[in-house]
PDB file of C-alpha atoms in Angstrom:
ATOM      1  CA  UNK A   1      26.570  67.118 -53.480  1.00 32.00           C
ATOM      2  CA  UNK A   2      29.095  66.513 -51.001  1.00 36.00           C
ATOM      3  CA  UNK A   3      29.014  63.321 -48.890  1.00 39.00           C
ATOM      4  CA  UNK A   4      30.358  64.117 -45.259  1.00 38.00           C
ATOM      5  CA  UNK A   5      33.137  61.376 -44.205  1.00 39.00           C
ATOM      6  CA  UNK A   6      35.309  60.825 -41.220  1.00 38.00           C
ATOM      7  CA  UNK A   7      37.439  63.906 -40.422  1.00 39.00           C
ATOM      8  CA  UNK A   8      40.450  62.113 -39.773  1.00 38.00           C
ATOM      9  CA  UNK A   9      40.574  59.834 -42.895  1.00 39.00           C
ATOM     10  CA  UNK A  10      38.521  61.857 -45.175  1.00 41.00           C
ATOM     11  CA  UNK A  11      40.537  63.601 -48.202  1.00 37.00           C
ATOM     12  CA  UNK A  12      37.754  62.563 -51.114  1.00 41.00           C
ATOM     13  CA  UNK A  13      34.294  63.405 -51.485  1.00 38.00           C
ATOM     14  CA  UNK A  14      32.303  63.366 -54.807  1.00 39.00           C
ATOM     15  CA  UNK A  15      32.424  67.164 -54.737  1.00 39.00           C
ATOM     16  CA  UNK A  16      32.703  69.458 -52.073  1.00 41.00           C
ATOM     17  CA  UNK A  17      34.086  70.172 -48.600  1.00 42.00           C
ATOM     18  CA  UNK A  18      35.688  67.332 -46.848  1.00 41.00           C
ATOM     19  CA  UNK A  19      36.030  68.612 -43.446  1.00 44.00           C
ATOM     20  CA  UNK A  20      36.063  71.976 -41.111  1.00 41.00           C
ATOM     21  CA  UNK A  21      39.891  72.069 -41.877  1.00 42.00           C
ATOM     22  CA  UNK A  22      39.079  73.279 -45.526  1.00 41.00           C
ATOM     23  CA  UNK A  23      40.413  70.430 -47.599  1.00 43.00           C
ATOM     24  CA  UNK A  24      38.396  69.910 -50.610  1.00 43.00           C
ATOM     25  CA  UNK A  25      38.343  68.340 -53.915  1.00 42.00           C
ATOM     26  CA  UNK A  26      37.006  69.454 -57.446  1.00 43.00           C
ATOM     27  CA  UNK A  27      37.324  66.527 -59.442  1.00 38.00           C
ATOM     28  CA  UNK A  28      39.893  68.243 -62.037  1.00 38.00           C
ATOM     29  CA  UNK A  29      42.583  67.344 -59.935  1.00 42.00           C
ATOM     30  CA  UNK A  30      42.986  67.346 -56.280  1.00 42.00           C
ATOM     31  CA  UNK A  31      43.383  71.037 -54.407  1.00 44.00           C
ATOM     32  CA  UNK A  32      43.933  70.684 -50.577  1.00 44.00           C
ATOM     33  CA  UNK A  33      43.146  74.329 -49.033  1.00 44.00           C
ATOM     34  CA  UNK A  34      44.597  74.260 -45.541  1.00 41.00           C
ATOM     35  CA  UNK A  35      43.453  77.359 -42.836  1.00 40.00           C
ATOM     36  CA  UNK A  36      45.657  78.794 -40.619  1.00 41.00           C
ATOM     37  CA  UNK A  37      43.433  79.879 -37.684  1.00 43.00           C
ATOM     38  CA  UNK A  38      41.089  82.562 -38.999  1.00 37.00           C
ATOM     39  CA  UNK A  39      42.844  83.123 -42.060  1.00 41.00           C
ATOM     40  CA  UNK A  40      41.209  82.102 -45.373  1.00 42.00           C
ATOM     41  CA  UNK A  41      42.053  78.890 -47.458  1.00 40.00           C
ATOM     42  CA  UNK A  42      45.107  78.864 -49.673  1.00 44.00           C
ATOM     43  CA  UNK A  43      44.535  76.369 -52.538  1.00 45.00           C
ATOM     44  CA  UNK A  44      47.614  74.362 -53.449  1.00 44.00           C
ATOM     45  CA  UNK A  45      47.369  72.393 -57.143  1.00 41.00           C
ATOM     46  CA  UNK A  46      48.634  69.240 -57.299  1.00 38.00           C
ATOM     47  CA  UNK A  47      49.767  66.905 -60.187  1.00 36.00           C
ATOM     48  CA  UNK A  48      47.648  64.138 -61.558  1.00 42.00           C
ATOM     49  CA  UNK A  49      44.086  63.417 -61.021  1.00 57.00           C
ATOM     50  CA  UNK A  50      43.807  62.016 -57.986  1.00 61.00           C
ATOM     51  CA  UNK A  51      47.226  62.375 -55.886  1.00 79.00           C
ATOM     52  CA  UNK A  52      48.968  65.062 -53.928  1.00 84.00           C
ATOM     53  CA  UNK A  53      52.630  65.285 -54.798  1.00 86.00           C
ATOM     54  CA  UNK A  54      55.274  66.172 -52.330  1.00 86.00           C
ATOM     55  CA  UNK A  55      58.997  66.779 -52.437  1.00 87.00           C
ATOM     56  CA  UNK A  56      60.832  65.033 -50.414  1.00 85.00           C
ATOM     57  CA  UNK A  57      64.304  65.753 -51.774  1.00 81.00           C
ATOM     58  CA  UNK A  58      66.825  68.266 -52.494  1.00 81.00           C
ATOM     59  CA  UNK A  59      66.632  68.063 -56.122  1.00 85.00           C
ATOM     60  CA  UNK A  60      63.331  68.021 -58.657  1.00 87.00           C
ATOM     61  CA  UNK A  61      64.248  64.814 -59.550  1.00 89.00           C
ATOM     62  CA  UNK A  62      61.326  61.937 -59.818  1.00 87.00           C
ATOM     63  CA  UNK A  63      62.817  60.037 -57.164  1.00 85.00           C
ATOM     64  CA  UNK A  64      62.896  62.922 -54.727  1.00 85.00           C
ATOM     65  CA  UNK A  65      58.698  63.168 -55.043  1.00 87.00           C
ATOM     66  CA  UNK A  66      56.369  61.170 -53.563  1.00 86.00           C
ATOM     67  CA  UNK A  67      52.568  61.410 -54.552  1.00 85.00           C
ATOM     68  CA  UNK A  68      49.994  60.508 -51.912  1.00 86.00           C
ATOM     69  CA  UNK A  69      46.935  58.808 -53.443  1.00 81.00           C
ATOM     70  CA  UNK A  70      43.962  58.209 -50.762  1.00 82.00           C
ATOM     71  CA  UNK A  71      41.264  56.210 -52.063  1.00 83.00           C
ATOM     72  CA  UNK A  72      37.717  56.922 -51.476  1.00 85.00           C
ATOM     73  CA  UNK A  73      37.221  55.610 -47.885  1.00 88.00           C
ATOM     74  CA  UNK A  74      33.503  56.582 -47.404  1.00 89.00           C
ATOM     75  CA  UNK A  75      30.836  53.537 -47.040  1.00 90.00           C
ATOM     76  CA  UNK A  76      29.948  54.309 -50.701  1.00 90.00           C
ATOM     77  CA  UNK A  77      33.570  54.048 -51.704  1.00 88.00           C
ATOM     78  CA  UNK A  78      34.066  50.862 -49.882  1.00 91.00           C
ATOM     79  CA  UNK A  79      31.083  49.263 -51.170  1.00 90.00           C
ATOM     80  CA  UNK A  80      29.390  48.562 -47.899  1.00 91.00           C
ATOM     81  CA  UNK A  81      26.652  51.797 -48.358  1.00 90.00           C
ATOM     82  CA  UNK A  82      23.952  49.559 -49.014  1.00 89.00           C
ATOM     83  CA  UNK A  83      24.531  46.424 -47.086  1.00 88.00           C
ATOM     84  CA  UNK A  84      21.496  44.186 -46.282  1.00 83.00           C
ATOM     85  CA  UNK A  85      21.866  42.305 -43.213  1.00 83.00           C
ATOM     86  CA  UNK A  86      17.677  41.413 -42.902  1.00 86.00           C
ATOM     87  CA  UNK A  87      18.028  38.561 -45.246  1.00 84.00           C
ATOM     88  CA  UNK A  88      20.186  35.514 -44.007  1.00 84.00           C
ATOM     89  CA  UNK A  89      20.522  34.334 -47.774  1.00 83.00           C
ATOM     90  CA  UNK A  90      22.403  37.447 -48.426  1.00 86.00           C
ATOM     91  CA  UNK A  91      24.192  37.789 -45.473  1.00 86.00           C
ATOM     92  CA  UNK A  92      27.207  35.974 -46.760  1.00 87.00           C
ATOM     93  CA  UNK A  93      27.427  38.418 -49.289  1.00 90.00           C
ATOM     94  CA  UNK A  94      27.513  41.144 -47.028  1.00 90.00           C
ATOM     95  CA  UNK A  95      30.223  39.720 -44.821  1.00 91.00           C
ATOM     96  CA  UNK A  96      32.303  39.080 -48.041  1.00 92.00           C
ATOM     97  CA  UNK A  97      31.857  43.078 -48.672  1.00 93.00           C
ATOM     98  CA  UNK A  98      32.580  44.118 -45.179  1.00 94.00           C
ATOM     99  CA  UNK A  99      36.001  41.818 -45.305  1.00 95.00           C
ATOM    100  CA  UNK A 100      36.733  43.589 -48.847  1.00 94.00           C
ATOM    101  CA  UNK A 101      36.054  47.015 -47.078  1.00 94.00           C
ATOM    102  CA  UNK A 102      38.484  45.927 -44.420  1.00 96.00           C
ATOM    103  CA  UNK A 103      41.268  44.948 -46.792  1.00 95.00           C
ATOM    104  CA  UNK A 104      40.889  48.159 -48.582  1.00 93.00           C
ATOM    105  CA  UNK A 105      41.051  49.970 -45.601  1.00 94.00           C
ATOM    106  CA  UNK A 106      44.320  48.071 -44.234  1.00 95.00           C
ATOM    107  CA  UNK A 107      46.014  48.168 -47.920  1.00 93.00           C
ATOM    108  CA  UNK A 108      45.633  52.316 -47.482  1.00 91.00           C
ATOM    109  CA  UNK A 109      46.337  52.631 -43.974  1.00 93.00           C
ATOM    110  CA  UNK A 110      49.710  50.245 -44.822  1.00 93.00           C
ATOM    111  CA  UNK A 111      50.545  52.706 -47.562  1.00 90.00           C
ATOM    112  CA  UNK A 112      50.018  55.906 -45.625  1.00 91.00           C
ATOM    113  CA  UNK A 113      51.925  54.363 -42.854  1.00 92.00           C
ATOM    114  CA  UNK A 114      55.026  53.717 -45.096  1.00 92.00           C
ATOM    115  CA  UNK A 115      54.556  57.476 -46.586  1.00 91.00           C
ATOM    116  CA  UNK A 116      54.529  58.458 -43.219  1.00 92.00           C
ATOM    117  CA  UNK A 117      57.690  56.426 -42.033  1.00 93.00           C
ATOM    118  CA  UNK A 118      59.342  58.144 -45.534  1.00 90.00           C
ATOM    119  CA  UNK A 119      58.547  61.587 -44.369  1.00 91.00           C
ATOM    120  CA  UNK A 120      59.777  61.198 -40.858  1.00 94.00           C
ATOM    121  CA  UNK A 121      62.905  59.817 -42.082  1.00 91.00           C
ATOM    122  CA  UNK A 122      63.108  62.703 -44.699  1.00 89.00           C
ATOM    123  CA  UNK A 123      62.341  65.110 -41.726  1.00 92.00           C
ATOM    124  CA  UNK A 124      64.691  63.428 -39.255  1.00 94.00           C
ATOM    125  CA  UNK A 125      67.610  63.657 -42.114  1.00 92.00           C
ATOM    126  CA  UNK A 126      66.703  67.290 -42.573  1.00 91.00           C
ATOM    127  CA  UNK A 127      67.031  68.073 -38.851  1.00 94.00           C
ATOM    128  CA  UNK A 128      70.318  66.059 -38.648  1.00 96.00           C
ATOM    129  CA  UNK A 129      71.723  67.987 -41.636  1.00 94.00           C
ATOM    130  CA  UNK A 130      70.368  71.244 -39.794  1.00 94.00           C
ATOM    131  CA  UNK A 131      72.104  70.361 -36.614  1.00 96.00           C
ATOM    132  CA  UNK A 132      75.347  69.320 -38.550  1.00 96.00           C
ATOM    133  CA  UNK A 133      75.377  72.693 -40.768  1.00 96.00           C
ATOM    134  CA  UNK A 134      74.948  74.622 -37.760  1.00 95.00           C
ATOM    135  CA  UNK A 135      78.024  72.679 -35.805  1.00 94.00           C
ATOM    136  CA  UNK A 136      80.116  73.335 -38.915  1.00 93.00           C
ATOM    137  CA  UNK A 137      79.739  76.871 -38.869  1.00 91.00           C
ATOM    138  CA  UNK A 138      80.105  77.178 -35.314  1.00 89.00           C
ATOM    139  CA  UNK A 139      83.593  75.488 -35.758  1.00 86.00           C
ATOM    140  CA  UNK A 140      84.738  77.759 -38.503  1.00 84.00           C
ATOM    141  CA  UNK A 141      83.614  80.470 -36.402  1.00 82.00           C
ATOM    142  CA  UNK A 142      85.474  79.687 -33.702  1.00 80.00           C
ATOM    143  CA  UNK A 143      88.511  78.713 -35.770  1.00 76.00           C
ATOM    144  CA  UNK A 144      88.630  81.915 -37.075  1.00 76.00           C
ATOM    145  CA  UNK A 145      88.484  83.490 -33.860  1.00 80.00           C
ATOM    146  CA  UNK A 146      90.949  81.325 -32.304  1.00 80.00           C
ATOM    147  CA  UNK A 147      93.258  82.262 -35.290  1.00 84.00           C
ATOM    148  CA  UNK A 148      92.777  85.838 -34.887  1.00 86.00           C
ATOM    149  CA  UNK A 149      93.358  85.808 -31.061  1.00 89.00           C
ATOM    150  CA  UNK A 150      96.699  84.319 -32.149  1.00 91.00           C
ATOM    151  CA  UNK A 151      97.896  86.551 -34.600  1.00 92.00           C
ATOM    152  CA  UNK A 152      96.955  89.360 -32.093  1.00 94.00           C
ATOM    153  CA  UNK A 153      98.736  87.862 -29.330  1.00 96.00           C
ATOM    154  CA  UNK A 154     101.829  87.418 -31.736  1.00 96.00           C
ATOM    155  CA  UNK A 155     101.821  90.984 -33.041  1.00 96.00           C
ATOM    156  CA  UNK A 156     101.370  92.100 -29.016  1.00 96.00           C
ATOM    157  CA  UNK A 157     104.510  90.044 -28.132  1.00 96.00           C
ATOM    158  CA  UNK A 158     106.358  91.946 -31.292  1.00 96.00           C
ATOM    159  CA  UNK A 159     105.241  95.102 -30.443  1.00 96.00           C
ATOM    160  CA  UNK A 160     106.563  94.964 -26.830  1.00 95.00           C
ATOM    161  CA  UNK A 161     109.812  93.394 -27.921  1.00 95.00           C
ATOM    162  CA  UNK A 162     110.126  96.290 -30.408  1.00 94.00           C
ATOM    163  CA  UNK A 163     109.539  98.920 -27.781  1.00 93.00           C
ATOM    164  CA  UNK A 164     112.007  96.866 -25.132  1.00 92.00           C
ATOM    165  CA  UNK A 165     114.477  97.107 -27.813  1.00 91.00           C
ATOM    166  CA  UNK A 166     114.143 100.767 -28.418  1.00 90.00           C
ATOM    167  CA  UNK A 167     114.273 101.752 -24.929  1.00 88.00           C
ATOM    168  CA  UNK A 168     117.388  99.718 -24.431  1.00 87.00           C
ATOM    169  CA  UNK A 169     118.912 101.103 -27.500  1.00 86.00           C
ATOM    170  CA  UNK A 170     118.108 104.798 -26.003  1.00 85.00           C
ATOM    171  CA  UNK A 171     119.611 104.102 -22.784  1.00 85.00           C
ATOM    172  CA  UNK A 172     123.021 103.378 -24.229  1.00 83.00           C
ATOM    173  CA  UNK A 173     124.075 106.576 -25.352  1.00 82.00           C
ATOM    174  CA  UNK A 174     122.909 107.841 -22.028  1.00 82.00           C
ATOM    175  CA  UNK A 175     124.949 105.628 -20.219  1.00 81.00           C
ATOM    176  CA  UNK A 176     128.253 106.761 -22.111  1.00 80.00           C
ATOM    177  CA  UNK A 177     127.398 110.177 -21.291  1.00 80.00           C
ATOM    178  CA  UNK A 178     127.075 109.448 -17.832  1.00 82.00           C
ATOM    179  CA  UNK A 179     130.373 107.935 -17.848  1.00 81.00           C
ATOM    180  CA  UNK A 180     131.965 110.924 -19.348  1.00 82.00           C
ATOM    181  CA  UNK A 181     130.953 113.372 -16.718  1.00 75.00           C
TER     182      UNK A 181
END
C-alpha cells in the first residue's frame, strides 16, 4: 500500500506511486518515470538499491558519476508518525524524536543542496565549454574566409597585371608599324 508524501520532497514510499509527476519506486531498485506532458512514463533503471546515479563528466569513470540518495522523509520514515503529545510524561521523548527528525531532514537537505551545487557547476561548465567551442569554430571559419579573400585578391591582381602586360606587348609591334608607314 502506497503512502502519499509531499510532492516537492518525495521520492520514496513503501511501494507505489509517489507523486503526480510519475516518479515511483518498486523496491527492486529505484526507478524514475518522468512524464512529458500527456506522454506515457518512461522508466529509467538506476544502479544500487536506493540511489539514482547521474553521469556528470565526459568519461565513464567513477569520479564523473554522482549517486543521489534520498532517505524516506515521510512521517513514518522520520519516526514521528506515532507521536503522543497528550501525556506530559512522554512529551520529552516526543520532542527528542521531533529534533531527530529535523536533524535528519537538515542532513538530507544539505546533501541535496551540495548535489545541486555540483550539478549547477557542471551545467555552467558545459555552457561555457559550448560557448567556447562555438566561438572557436566561428574564428576558424572567419580565418578561412579571410585567407580565401586574400588569395582571391592576390589572384585578381595577378590576372589584371598579366592582362596589362599582354596589352602593352601587343601595342609595341603596332607602334613600330605606325612609324614605318
